[in-house]
Structures are given as C-alpha cells and as structure tokens.
Amino acid sequence: MQEKVKQYKDYLRKADAFDHAVGVLYYDFETVMPKGAADHFSKTMGTLSEEMYKMETSPELKALVTELYEHRDELDEITRREVEEHREQIARIECIPMEEYVAYSELESMASAVWHQAKVDNDYESFKPYLQKIVDYQRKFALYYAPDKEPYDTLLDQYEKGLNKETLDAFFGKLREAFKPLVEKTSAARDSIRDDFLSRNCPVEQQRKLSDYIMDVMCIDKNYCILGEVEHPFTTEFSKHDVRITTHYHEDAVASSFYSVVHEGGHALYELHTGDELMGSPLAEGTSMGVHESQSRLFENIIGRSRGFITAVFPKIKELFPEQMEDVTAEEFYRAVNKSVPSLIRTEADELTYCFHVMIRYELEKRLIAGSLTVDELPAEWNRLYKEYLGVDVPNDTKGVLQDSHWSGGMIGYFPSYAIGSAYGAQIVASMKKDFDVDKAVSEGNLRPVIDWLTDKIWKYGKLKKPAEVILNACGAEFDPQFYIDYITEKMNSIYGF
Ligand SMILES: [Zn+2]
C-alpha cells in the first residue's frame, strides 16, 4: 500500500506542476497577452488539454486510484480525500471523447477572447455562435457524465456539491419574497442618501496607494500575493505561496476598485491560509465556489461595508483624497457605499439588489441548458428580466448580456454560487459574533481576530472538508438562508430608518 501511495503522490506532483504552468498561461492571457495572440493561445490550450486528458484518463492512473479507493479506510485523511475527489474528477473527464475535450478547450479560449472584444464593441452577434457552441458542449458533457440527471443540475453540482434547481428555486423564491418590498422602499427613498462624492475624480495613482493600504489592513502578506490590473477583476492561485489578485481602476468611481480589492482579497486570504500540510495537494484550495464567494463577499460587504470598517479606514481615504472627500464624513461615506439603487451591472450592485442580478442569470442559464431559450432570444430576455426584477432599462448589450465573463469561459452553473455564498457569509458572521466582539475589532481596524477565526473554522481545511461540512463546522448548524434575509433587512432598515 505504501508503494501505491508513493506512486500516487508522484503523480500528484506532476499534475500540480502541469496545473501551475497552465495557470500561469491563463493569468498571462487575462493580464498582458496582446489581443492578436488569441488564436495561438487557444491552440496551445488545446494541445495542453490533450496532454492533461491523456494523463488523467490513463489506465495506469485509473487502476491506481481505484485500488487506493478500495483501500481508502487504510489511508491517512489527506490521501483518502485526494483519492475520493480524484476518482470523481476522472469520471467527469473520461466520459468525454478526447477529440471533443480538446476541441472544447480550444473553443473556450477563443470564446473568451471573442467575448472581450464583443463587449468593447457592443457586438453580441459576434459572440453568439461561440456561446451557442459552449451551451451545446456543456449540455452534452453533463449528459455524458450523468445521462439520467437534468444537465443543469449536473453543472450546478460541479461548483457546489449537492446544489440543484429544486433547492435554488426555493432559495431564490424566499429571497424574492423578502427583498422585493424592500427594493421598492429603498428605491423610493434614494434621494435621502447622498453619494455625489463617489463619482468625483480620484487619480489612479492615489487609488493604487489605497489598494496597497487595504491589502495591509486585510493582513495580506505581499510576499505571497500580488495585485495586478485587468478589465475584469479575478483571483487565481498556484499555491498558498503564490496568489494573484486583480482590480480595475476607474477615476470617477473610487469605491469600485476599493471593493474589488476587498472582494478579491477575501478570496486570496482563503487560499493563503490553507493548511501547510496540504501544500502541493489538490486539496490545497477553497472547498467550493459557494464557500469561496462566501469569503470574498463576507469581506466585501459584511466587513467592508460595515460602519466599523469605514470608521477605521476613512481617515486614510481622506488623507489620499483630501479635496474629493473634503466635505464628507465617515458616516456619509458609510451610507453612500450602502445605498441601494437598482442598477445594470452585477459587480457594482449594492447588497440588497445584488441577488436579483444573480437570479436573472440563474433563470436564463437554466433555460439555455434546458433548450427552452435560444441564444438568439437571450439578449431580449435578459433585458425583459432586468425590467421585471429591477425596474431598469438596459441600454445596450455591453451593459447587459455581455457584461460578465463567466459564460464565455464555459462557467454555466457558477452564478448561483454568489448568492449562496452571500447567504453563507451572513450565517458565518452570526456564528463568529458568538465567539468575540467582531464589530469592536473591525472598528479598530484590527482584522486579525476575524482572520484567525476563519482560518481555524474554514480556511485551513482547504478541500479536506466538503462545503456542507465546512458550514456545519463554522456555524454549528446546517445552512439556513434566514440569517442572510435578517442581515440584509436589518441593515437596510437601519440605514434608511424604516
Ligand atoms: Zn468572487
């Protein structure tokens, strides 16, 4: 058995090196690669995916993983979980014929490049055929893996184990019922909160200094994490010693980059604090996208948009932007970044209206995969739902159906993670508050106790615990969306004085 384990660990080391190389290429593509290189890049990704496919589906590896799985009771905890996860990963890949796997990988890279340009040009038509192919492939792959299951449920399950349409329909139904009247009330009261100063011109150079400061406040170790600049912020990691976060600066929207850094910083903290014993293991990463988004959105909103946090960081904001913030108090800044106004762009949305942006995408992708909505009908349906759910008119596809990168990267079934994650976050912080005075620490600008608590309850485990186990471990109870509903309702009531 020991020899088998050693062979398996050797394989994992090789796979980790491969992932590292592919990840760096992807990071390069997203940050500095010239547009014209897209074709070459997609061919490279195709070739590498073929190698990856051969490695992951080789009879030797399968025999090894199967044997270890059969003897899993004799394995240490880390190896057992590695084998369990790996077995599932192999099953997801080997059901797809290699030519289709490679063709899809090339398509995905090209589709990302085409989408970037389509968004700039407000040209949905150029992206449409790529989206059509991605939807077709995703449906087909889901059916290869689980022929008797609804394809969209299979896609959801990849991002959040056990999640399905039934659970999500109930979850979103509950949120809609609780938040719809609140959206109407806050919209009517929008003039009671000033936010004029958030669109004042703040030079990028000064915003960079603010990002640097925020990373320090979040105790992000810059030896192991760097901040890059891109059009669409994201986080990627190659190990707990190499985490890359990104942001985008808009001179007339200082809060936009500020909260991007806090959001991506939340993702980074999770990765930076996986246990040392998991180093080099595929388990050394966040357990699911829902739990990952719970950490980023927890920092962005529950911590980052709290009165305490604003009180702590506002003196620095005033120091960096003395003219722009001259007539602004910390309390006014706090209220402005929490102002709820139905809007067009998901990533800029306030906490209350945010989940409606997710619901719209959920409804649409569910129907795309089911075949009850076509890519031709998609933009008009997008616009119709924005009017129905949020009361806003979408002026063009750049600010509508083309705004997010996810579908172009084949990530269908991901969006619900944001809403589920937001709801996890509320429950996690409620549990944290039982253990220490969170508001007091945050208002002193001291996030260390928050970081230590999350490391202990969630981060150190990486993928060693499954999402539901993580929530149970952190909250002492199963997931309950009521915490989120109560948190949002109380916050809005207190800000607007309802
Ligand atoms: Zn995120």
PDB file of C-alpha atoms in Angstrom, residues 165-421:
ATOM      1  CA  LYS A 165     -32.611  23.528  -9.220  1.00  0.00           C
ATOM      2  CA  GLU A 166     -35.132  22.471  -6.626  1.00  0.00           C
ATOM      3  CA  THR A 167     -33.072  23.888  -3.741  1.00  0.00           C
ATOM      4  CA  LEU A 168     -32.240  27.026  -5.696  1.00  0.00           C
ATOM      5  CA  ASP A 169     -35.816  27.688  -6.805  1.00  0.00           C
ATOM      6  CA  ALA A 170     -36.871  27.569  -3.149  1.00  0.00           C
ATOM      7  CA  PHE A 171     -33.896  29.695  -2.027  1.00  0.00           C
ATOM      8  CA  PHE A 172     -34.409  32.398  -4.647  1.00  0.00           C
ATOM      9  CA  GLY A 173     -38.169  32.318  -4.080  1.00  0.00           C
ATOM     10  CA  LYS A 174     -37.579  33.112  -0.412  1.00  0.00           C
ATOM     11  CA  LEU A 175     -35.168  35.942  -1.227  1.00  0.00           C
ATOM     12  CA  ARG A 176     -37.534  37.448  -3.776  1.00  0.00           C
ATOM     13  CA  GLU A 177     -40.408  37.437  -1.353  1.00  0.00           C
ATOM     14  CA  ALA A 178     -38.341  39.044   1.420  1.00  0.00           C
ATOM     15  CA  PHE A 179     -36.413  41.571  -0.671  1.00  0.00           C
ATOM     16  CA  LYS A 180     -38.883  42.751  -3.339  1.00  0.00           C
ATOM     17  CA  PRO A 181     -40.810  45.100  -0.997  1.00  0.00           C
ATOM     18  CA  LEU A 182     -37.512  46.331   0.443  1.00  0.00           C
ATOM     19  CA  VAL A 183     -36.212  47.196  -3.035  1.00  0.00           C
ATOM     20  CA  GLU A 184     -39.335  49.253  -3.680  1.00  0.00           C
ATOM     21  CA  LYS A 185     -38.951  51.108  -0.374  1.00  0.00           C
ATOM     22  CA  THR A 186     -35.251  51.879  -0.763  1.00  0.00           C
ATOM     23  CA  SER A 187     -35.758  52.967  -4.381  1.00  0.00           C
ATOM     24  CA  ALA A 188     -38.418  55.437  -3.301  1.00  0.00           C
ATOM     25  CA  ALA A 189     -36.078  56.780  -0.580  1.00  0.00           C
ATOM     26  CA  ARG A 190     -32.973  57.001  -2.773  1.00  0.00           C
ATOM     27  CA  ASP A 191     -32.707  60.784  -2.521  1.00  0.00           C
ATOM     28  CA  SER A 192     -32.302  60.593   1.249  1.00  0.00           C
ATOM     29  CA  ILE A 193     -28.703  59.364   0.880  1.00  0.00           C
ATOM     30  CA  ARG A 194     -26.030  61.489  -0.808  1.00  0.00           C
ATOM     31  CA  ASP A 195     -23.358  59.752  -2.862  1.00  0.00           C
ATOM     32  CA  ASP A 196     -22.246  62.569  -5.177  1.00  0.00           C
ATOM     33  CA  PHE A 197     -18.652  62.359  -3.869  1.00  0.00           C
ATOM     34  CA  LEU A 198     -18.216  58.746  -5.031  1.00  0.00           C
ATOM     35  CA  SER A 199     -18.076  59.906  -8.658  1.00  0.00           C
ATOM     36  CA  ARG A 200     -15.537  62.682  -8.064  1.00  0.00           C
ATOM     37  CA  ASN A 201     -12.287  62.300  -9.966  1.00  0.00           C
ATOM     38  CA  CYS A 202      -9.761  60.283  -7.954  1.00  0.00           C
ATOM     39  CA  PRO A 203      -6.407  59.802  -9.745  1.00  0.00           C
ATOM     40  CA  VAL A 204      -5.396  56.192 -10.385  1.00  0.00           C
ATOM     41  CA  GLU A 205      -2.011  56.731  -8.727  1.00  0.00           C
ATOM     42  CA  GLN A 206      -3.744  57.603  -5.458  1.00  0.00           C
ATOM     43  CA  GLN A 207      -6.184  54.693  -5.851  1.00  0.00           C
ATOM     44  CA  ARG A 208      -3.195  52.349  -6.150  1.00  0.00           C
ATOM     45  CA  LYS A 209      -1.976  53.609  -2.789  1.00  0.00           C
ATOM     46  CA  LEU A 210      -5.426  52.941  -1.348  1.00  0.00           C
ATOM     47  CA  SER A 211      -5.305  49.342  -2.670  1.00  0.00           C
ATOM     48  CA  ASP A 212      -1.907  48.879  -1.082  1.00  0.00           C
ATOM     49  CA  TYR A 213      -3.217  50.161   2.237  1.00  0.00           C
ATOM     50  CA  ILE A 214      -6.336  47.958   2.085  1.00  0.00           C
ATOM     51  CA  MET A 215      -4.208  44.869   1.480  1.00  0.00           C
ATOM     52  CA  ASP A 216      -2.255  45.772   4.626  1.00  0.00           C
ATOM     53  CA  VAL A 217      -5.441  46.261   6.648  1.00  0.00           C
ATOM     54  CA  MET A 218      -6.577  42.830   5.452  1.00  0.00           C
ATOM     55  CA  CYS A 219      -3.221  41.389   6.643  1.00  0.00           C
ATOM     56  CA  ILE A 220      -2.479  40.067   3.137  1.00  0.00           C
ATOM     57  CA  ASP A 221       1.172  39.038   3.013  1.00  0.00           C
ATOM     58  CA  LYS A 222       2.627  40.631  -0.135  1.00  0.00           C
ATOM     59  CA  ASN A 223       5.437  38.080  -0.172  1.00  0.00           C
ATOM     60  CA  TYR A 224       2.839  35.607  -1.342  1.00  0.00           C
ATOM     61  CA  CYS A 225       0.178  37.725  -3.028  1.00  0.00           C
ATOM     62  CA  ILE A 226       0.367  40.396  -5.703  1.00  0.00           C
ATOM     63  CA  LEU A 227      -2.193  42.792  -7.154  1.00  0.00           C
ATOM     64  CA  GLY A 228      -2.472  43.115 -10.954  1.00  0.00           C
ATOM     65  CA  GLU A 229      -4.659  45.343 -13.122  1.00  0.00           C
ATOM     66  CA  VAL A 230      -7.230  43.986 -15.583  1.00  0.00           C
ATOM     67  CA  GLU A 231     -10.566  44.876 -17.146  1.00  0.00           C
ATOM     68  CA  HIS A 232     -12.456  42.225 -15.150  1.00  0.00           C
ATOM     69  CA  PRO A 233     -11.064  41.555 -11.659  1.00  0.00           C
ATOM     70  CA  PHE A 234     -10.449  37.949 -10.629  1.00  0.00           C
ATOM     71  CA  THR A 235      -8.237  35.887  -8.318  1.00  0.00           C
ATOM     72  CA  THR A 236      -6.074  32.944  -9.216  1.00  0.00           C
ATOM     73  CA  GLU A 237      -3.631  30.879  -7.196  1.00  0.00           C
ATOM     74  CA  PHE A 238      -0.865  28.411  -7.903  1.00  0.00           C
ATOM     75  CA  SER A 239      -0.187  27.559  -4.254  1.00  0.00           C
ATOM     76  CA  LYS A 240      -0.619  29.237  -0.887  1.00  0.00           C
ATOM     77  CA  HIS A 241       2.686  30.951  -1.666  1.00  0.00           C
ATOM     78  CA  ASP A 242       1.556  32.408  -4.969  1.00  0.00           C
ATOM     79  CA  VAL A 243      -1.849  34.080  -5.061  1.00  0.00           C
ATOM     80  CA  ARG A 244      -2.690  36.697  -7.715  1.00  0.00           C
ATOM     81  CA  ILE A 245      -5.480  39.186  -7.238  1.00  0.00           C
ATOM     82  CA  THR A 246      -6.519  41.849  -9.744  1.00  0.00           C
ATOM     83  CA  THR A 247      -8.509  45.056  -9.872  1.00  0.00           C
ATOM     84  CA  HIS A 248      -9.618  47.743 -12.294  1.00  0.00           C
ATOM     85  CA  TYR A 249      -9.338  51.476 -11.707  1.00  0.00           C
ATOM     86  CA  HIS A 250     -11.983  53.980 -12.791  1.00  0.00           C
ATOM     87  CA  GLU A 251     -11.055  57.579 -11.990  1.00  0.00           C
ATOM     88  CA  ASP A 252     -14.684  58.534 -11.428  1.00  0.00           C
ATOM     89  CA  ALA A 253     -15.603  55.513  -9.277  1.00  0.00           C
ATOM     90  CA  VAL A 254     -13.198  55.192  -6.361  1.00  0.00           C
ATOM     91  CA  ALA A 255     -15.413  52.731  -4.466  1.00  0.00           C
ATOM     92  CA  SER A 256     -15.416  50.327  -7.404  1.00  0.00           C
ATOM     93  CA  SER A 257     -11.738  49.406  -7.222  1.00  0.00           C
ATOM     94  CA  PHE A 258     -11.709  49.717  -3.442  1.00  0.00           C
ATOM     95  CA  TYR A 259     -14.362  46.998  -3.132  1.00  0.00           C
ATOM     96  CA  SER A 260     -12.825  44.892  -5.896  1.00  0.00           C
ATOM     97  CA  VAL A 261      -9.644  44.722  -3.844  1.00  0.00           C
ATOM     98  CA  VAL A 262     -11.566  43.822  -0.699  1.00  0.00           C
ATOM     99  CA  HIS A 263     -13.557  41.156  -2.573  1.00  0.00           C
ATOM    100  CA  GLU A 264     -10.580  39.565  -4.329  1.00  0.00           C
ATOM    101  CA  GLY A 265      -8.604  39.997  -1.101  1.00  0.00           C
ATOM    102  CA  GLY A 266     -11.200  37.793   0.618  1.00  0.00           C
ATOM    103  CA  HIS A 267     -10.615  35.073  -1.989  1.00  0.00           C
ATOM    104  CA  ALA A 268      -6.853  35.493  -1.526  1.00  0.00           C
ATOM    105  CA  LEU A 269      -6.984  35.185   2.262  1.00  0.00           C
ATOM    106  CA  TYR A 270      -8.773  31.847   1.947  1.00  0.00           C
ATOM    107  CA  GLU A 271      -6.067  30.472  -0.369  1.00  0.00           C
ATOM    108  CA  LEU A 272      -3.195  31.960   1.667  1.00  0.00           C
ATOM    109  CA  HIS A 273      -4.414  30.192   4.799  1.00  0.00           C
ATOM    110  CA  THR A 274      -4.941  26.626   3.646  1.00  0.00           C
ATOM    111  CA  GLY A 275      -3.031  24.268   5.940  1.00  0.00           C
ATOM    112  CA  ASP A 276       0.719  23.783   5.385  1.00  0.00           C
ATOM    113  CA  GLU A 277       0.207  20.022   5.387  1.00  0.00           C
ATOM    114  CA  LEU A 278      -1.871  20.441   2.188  1.00  0.00           C
ATOM    115  CA  MET A 279       0.918  22.200   0.280  1.00  0.00           C
ATOM    116  CA  GLY A 280       1.205  20.674  -3.219  1.00  0.00           C
ATOM    117  CA  SER A 281      -2.002  18.684  -2.767  1.00  0.00           C
ATOM    118  CA  PRO A 282      -5.046  19.286  -4.997  1.00  0.00           C
ATOM    119  CA  LEU A 283      -6.901  19.765  -1.698  1.00  0.00           C
ATOM    120  CA  ALA A 284      -4.965  22.988  -1.068  1.00  0.00           C
ATOM    121  CA  GLU A 285      -7.704  25.273  -2.337  1.00  0.00           C
ATOM    122  CA  GLY A 286     -11.152  26.522  -1.401  1.00  0.00           C
ATOM    123  CA  THR A 287     -13.656  23.715  -0.965  1.00  0.00           C
ATOM    124  CA  SER A 288     -16.261  25.050  -3.415  1.00  0.00           C
ATOM    125  CA  MET A 289     -17.135  28.186  -5.334  1.00  0.00           C
ATOM    126  CA  GLY A 290     -20.062  28.873  -2.988  1.00  0.00           C
ATOM    127  CA  VAL A 291     -17.795  28.803   0.069  1.00  0.00           C
ATOM    128  CA  HIS A 292     -15.159  30.807  -1.831  1.00  0.00           C
ATOM    129  CA  GLU A 293     -17.657  33.512  -2.729  1.00  0.00           C
ATOM    130  CA  SER A 294     -18.884  33.466   0.862  1.00  0.00           C
ATOM    131  CA  GLN A 295     -15.412  34.562   1.969  1.00  0.00           C
ATOM    132  CA  SER A 296     -14.959  37.254  -0.677  1.00  0.00           C
ATOM    133  CA  ARG A 297     -18.445  38.661  -0.235  1.00  0.00           C
ATOM    134  CA  LEU A 298     -18.146  38.459   3.536  1.00  0.00           C
ATOM    135  CA  PHE A 299     -15.090  40.729   3.390  1.00  0.00           C
ATOM    136  CA  GLU A 300     -16.507  42.958   0.672  1.00  0.00           C
ATOM    137  CA  ASN A 301     -19.866  43.529   2.321  1.00  0.00           C
ATOM    138  CA  ILE A 302     -20.393  42.316   5.849  1.00  0.00           C
ATOM    139  CA  ILE A 303     -16.968  43.557   6.961  1.00  0.00           C
ATOM    140  CA  GLY A 304     -16.038  46.048   4.209  1.00  0.00           C
ATOM    141  CA  ARG A 305     -19.367  47.866   4.139  1.00  0.00           C
ATOM    142  CA  SER A 306     -19.810  47.903   7.908  1.00  0.00           C
ATOM    143  CA  ARG A 307     -19.846  51.139   9.860  1.00  0.00           C
ATOM    144  CA  GLY A 308     -16.873  49.910  11.902  1.00  0.00           C
ATOM    145  CA  PHE A 309     -14.683  49.205   8.878  1.00  0.00           C
ATOM    146  CA  ILE A 310     -15.487  52.557   7.263  1.00  0.00           C
ATOM    147  CA  THR A 311     -14.732  54.330  10.552  1.00  0.00           C
ATOM    148  CA  ALA A 312     -11.348  52.584  10.634  1.00  0.00           C
ATOM    149  CA  VAL A 313     -10.272  53.250   7.039  1.00  0.00           C
ATOM    150  CA  PHE A 314     -11.888  56.598   6.307  1.00  0.00           C
ATOM    151  CA  PRO A 315      -9.022  58.703   7.738  1.00  0.00           C
ATOM    152  CA  LYS A 316      -6.719  57.090   5.151  1.00  0.00           C
ATOM    153  CA  ILE A 317      -9.245  57.702   2.366  1.00  0.00           C
ATOM    154  CA  LYS A 318      -9.407  61.381   3.416  1.00  0.00           C
ATOM    155  CA  GLU A 319      -5.611  61.577   3.503  1.00  0.00           C
ATOM    156  CA  LEU A 320      -5.312  60.149  -0.033  1.00  0.00           C
ATOM    157  CA  PHE A 321      -8.191  62.199  -1.455  1.00  0.00           C
ATOM    158  CA  PRO A 322      -8.242  65.409   0.600  1.00  0.00           C
ATOM    159  CA  GLU A 323     -10.102  67.569  -1.934  1.00  0.00           C
ATOM    160  CA  GLN A 324     -12.520  64.912  -3.134  1.00  0.00           C
ATOM    161  CA  MET A 325     -13.546  63.996   0.433  1.00  0.00           C
ATOM    162  CA  GLU A 326     -13.226  67.432   1.989  1.00  0.00           C
ATOM    163  CA  ASP A 327     -16.932  67.862   2.742  1.00  0.00           C
ATOM    164  CA  VAL A 328     -17.605  64.182   3.532  1.00  0.00           C
ATOM    165  CA  THR A 329     -17.888  62.465   6.927  1.00  0.00           C
ATOM    166  CA  ALA A 330     -17.227  58.772   7.646  1.00  0.00           C
ATOM    167  CA  GLU A 331     -20.932  58.306   8.321  1.00  0.00           C
ATOM    168  CA  GLU A 332     -21.827  59.815   4.930  1.00  0.00           C
ATOM    169  CA  PHE A 333     -19.284  57.550   3.228  1.00  0.00           C
ATOM    170  CA  TYR A 334     -20.720  54.549   5.052  1.00  0.00           C
ATOM    171  CA  ARG A 335     -24.258  55.378   3.957  1.00  0.00           C
ATOM    172  CA  ALA A 336     -23.180  56.095   0.382  1.00  0.00           C
ATOM    173  CA  VAL A 337     -21.458  52.724  -0.129  1.00  0.00           C
ATOM    174  CA  ASN A 338     -24.560  51.033   1.244  1.00  0.00           C
ATOM    175  CA  LYS A 339     -27.080  52.988  -0.790  1.00  0.00           C
ATOM    176  CA  SER A 340     -29.448  50.638  -2.573  1.00  0.00           C
ATOM    177  CA  VAL A 341     -30.379  51.590  -6.122  1.00  0.00           C
ATOM    178  CA  PRO A 342     -31.450  49.074  -8.789  1.00  0.00           C
ATOM    179  CA  SER A 343     -28.755  49.152 -11.452  1.00  0.00           C
ATOM    180  CA  LEU A 344     -27.400  47.433 -14.539  1.00  0.00           C
ATOM    181  CA  ILE A 345     -24.060  45.949 -13.507  1.00  0.00           C
ATOM    182  CA  ARG A 346     -23.871  42.991 -11.135  1.00  0.00           C
ATOM    183  CA  THR A 347     -20.381  43.652  -9.798  1.00  0.00           C
ATOM    184  CA  GLU A 348     -21.312  47.228  -8.883  1.00  0.00           C
ATOM    185  CA  ALA A 349     -24.639  46.300  -7.289  1.00  0.00           C
ATOM    186  CA  ASP A 350     -25.468  47.034  -3.654  1.00  0.00           C
ATOM    187  CA  GLU A 351     -26.062  44.206  -1.219  1.00  0.00           C
ATOM    188  CA  LEU A 352     -29.849  44.281  -1.423  1.00  0.00           C
ATOM    189  CA  THR A 353     -30.296  44.279  -5.193  1.00  0.00           C
ATOM    190  CA  TYR A 354     -27.291  42.008  -5.832  1.00  0.00           C
ATOM    191  CA  CYS A 355     -29.178  38.741  -5.545  1.00  0.00           C
ATOM    192  CA  PHE A 356     -31.661  39.862  -8.228  1.00  0.00           C
ATOM    193  CA  HIS A 357     -28.768  40.114 -10.698  1.00  0.00           C
ATOM    194  CA  VAL A 358     -27.876  36.530  -9.822  1.00  0.00           C
ATOM    195  CA  MET A 359     -31.482  35.337 -10.094  1.00  0.00           C
ATOM    196  CA  ILE A 360     -31.733  36.756 -13.609  1.00  0.00           C
ATOM    197  CA  ARG A 361     -28.619  34.875 -14.725  1.00  0.00           C
ATOM    198  CA  TYR A 362     -29.841  31.726 -12.981  1.00  0.00           C
ATOM    199  CA  GLU A 363     -33.196  31.825 -14.798  1.00  0.00           C
ATOM    200  CA  LEU A 364     -31.510  32.418 -18.139  1.00  0.00           C
ATOM    201  CA  GLU A 365     -28.779  29.799 -17.967  1.00  0.00           C
ATOM    202  CA  LYS A 366     -31.209  27.220 -16.620  1.00  0.00           C
ATOM    203  CA  ARG A 367     -33.390  27.763 -19.689  1.00  0.00           C
ATOM    204  CA  LEU A 368     -30.442  27.874 -22.102  1.00  0.00           C
ATOM    205  CA  ILE A 369     -29.294  24.455 -20.925  1.00  0.00           C
ATOM    206  CA  ALA A 370     -32.839  23.073 -20.928  1.00  0.00           C
ATOM    207  CA  GLY A 371     -33.203  24.272 -24.517  1.00  0.00           C
ATOM    208  CA  SER A 372     -36.243  26.431 -23.740  1.00  0.00           C
ATOM    209  CA  LEU A 373     -34.329  29.637 -24.510  1.00  0.00           C
ATOM    210  CA  THR A 374     -32.138  30.190 -27.564  1.00  0.00           C
ATOM    211  CA  VAL A 375     -29.023  32.351 -27.846  1.00  0.00           C
ATOM    212  CA  ASP A 376     -30.986  34.462 -30.364  1.00  0.00           C
ATOM    213  CA  GLU A 377     -33.620  35.227 -27.753  1.00  0.00           C
ATOM    214  CA  LEU A 378     -31.128  35.720 -24.905  1.00  0.00           C
ATOM    215  CA  PRO A 379     -30.413  39.499 -25.060  1.00  0.00           C
ATOM    216  CA  ALA A 380     -34.101  40.456 -25.260  1.00  0.00           C
ATOM    217  CA  GLU A 381     -34.932  38.075 -22.425  1.00  0.00           C
ATOM    218  CA  TRP A 382     -32.076  39.495 -20.354  1.00  0.00           C
ATOM    219  CA  ASN A 383     -33.451  42.990 -20.855  1.00  0.00           C
ATOM    220  CA  ARG A 384     -37.007  41.894 -20.070  1.00  0.00           C
ATOM    221  CA  LEU A 385     -35.968  40.306 -16.770  1.00  0.00           C
ATOM    222  CA  TYR A 386     -33.950  43.393 -15.756  1.00  0.00           C
ATOM    223  CA  LYS A 387     -37.114  45.437 -16.238  1.00  0.00           C
ATOM    224  CA  GLU A 388     -39.262  42.928 -14.378  1.00  0.00           C
ATOM    225  CA  TYR A 389     -36.912  42.217 -11.426  1.00  0.00           C
ATOM    226  CA  LEU A 390     -35.149  45.547 -11.037  1.00  0.00           C
ATOM    227  CA  GLY A 391     -37.213  48.045 -12.996  1.00  0.00           C
ATOM    228  CA  VAL A 392     -34.257  49.188 -15.102  1.00  0.00           C
ATOM    229  CA  ASP A 393     -33.949  49.617 -18.867  1.00  0.00           C
ATOM    230  CA  VAL A 394     -30.846  48.036 -20.390  1.00  0.00           C
ATOM    231  CA  PRO A 395     -29.415  50.486 -22.958  1.00  0.00           C
ATOM    232  CA  ASN A 396     -27.080  48.066 -24.777  1.00  0.00           C
ATOM    233  CA  ASP A 397     -25.598  44.563 -24.601  1.00  0.00           C
ATOM    234  CA  THR A 398     -22.269  45.783 -23.188  1.00  0.00           C
ATOM    235  CA  LYS A 399     -24.150  46.839 -20.064  1.00  0.00           C
ATOM    236  CA  GLY A 400     -26.477  43.871 -20.451  1.00  0.00           C
ATOM    237  CA  VAL A 401     -25.896  40.316 -21.534  1.00  0.00           C
ATOM    238  CA  LEU A 402     -22.199  40.867 -22.377  1.00  0.00           C
ATOM    239  CA  GLN A 403     -21.154  42.291 -19.004  1.00  0.00           C
ATOM    240  CA  ASP A 404     -19.895  39.087 -17.316  1.00  0.00           C
ATOM    241  CA  SER A 405     -17.089  36.794 -18.431  1.00  0.00           C
ATOM    242  CA  HIS A 406     -18.495  33.553 -16.979  1.00  0.00           C
ATOM    243  CA  TRP A 407     -20.443  32.099 -19.906  1.00  0.00           C
ATOM    244  CA  SER A 408     -17.610  32.829 -22.327  1.00  0.00           C
ATOM    245  CA  GLY A 409     -15.322  30.765 -20.086  1.00  0.00           C
ATOM    246  CA  GLY A 410     -17.800  27.868 -20.001  1.00  0.00           C
ATOM    247  CA  MET A 411     -18.840  28.622 -16.436  1.00  0.00           C
ATOM    248  CA  ILE A 412     -22.540  27.809 -16.652  1.00  0.00           C
ATOM    249  CA  GLY A 413     -23.920  26.995 -13.206  1.00  0.00           C
ATOM    250  CA  TYR A 414     -21.445  29.268 -11.399  1.00  0.00           C
ATOM    251  CA  PHE A 415     -23.614  32.361 -10.825  1.00  0.00           C
ATOM    252  CA  PRO A 416     -25.759  30.870  -8.042  1.00  0.00           C
ATOM    253  CA  SER A 417     -22.510  30.492  -6.012  1.00  0.00           C
ATOM    254  CA  TYR A 418     -22.533  34.265  -5.489  1.00  0.00           C
ATOM    255  CA  ALA A 419     -25.969  34.283  -3.888  1.00  0.00           C
ATOM    256  CA  ILE A 420     -25.438  31.088  -1.919  1.00  0.00           C
ATOM    257  CA  GLY A 421     -22.039  32.449  -0.835  1.00  0.00           C
TER     258      GLY A 421
END
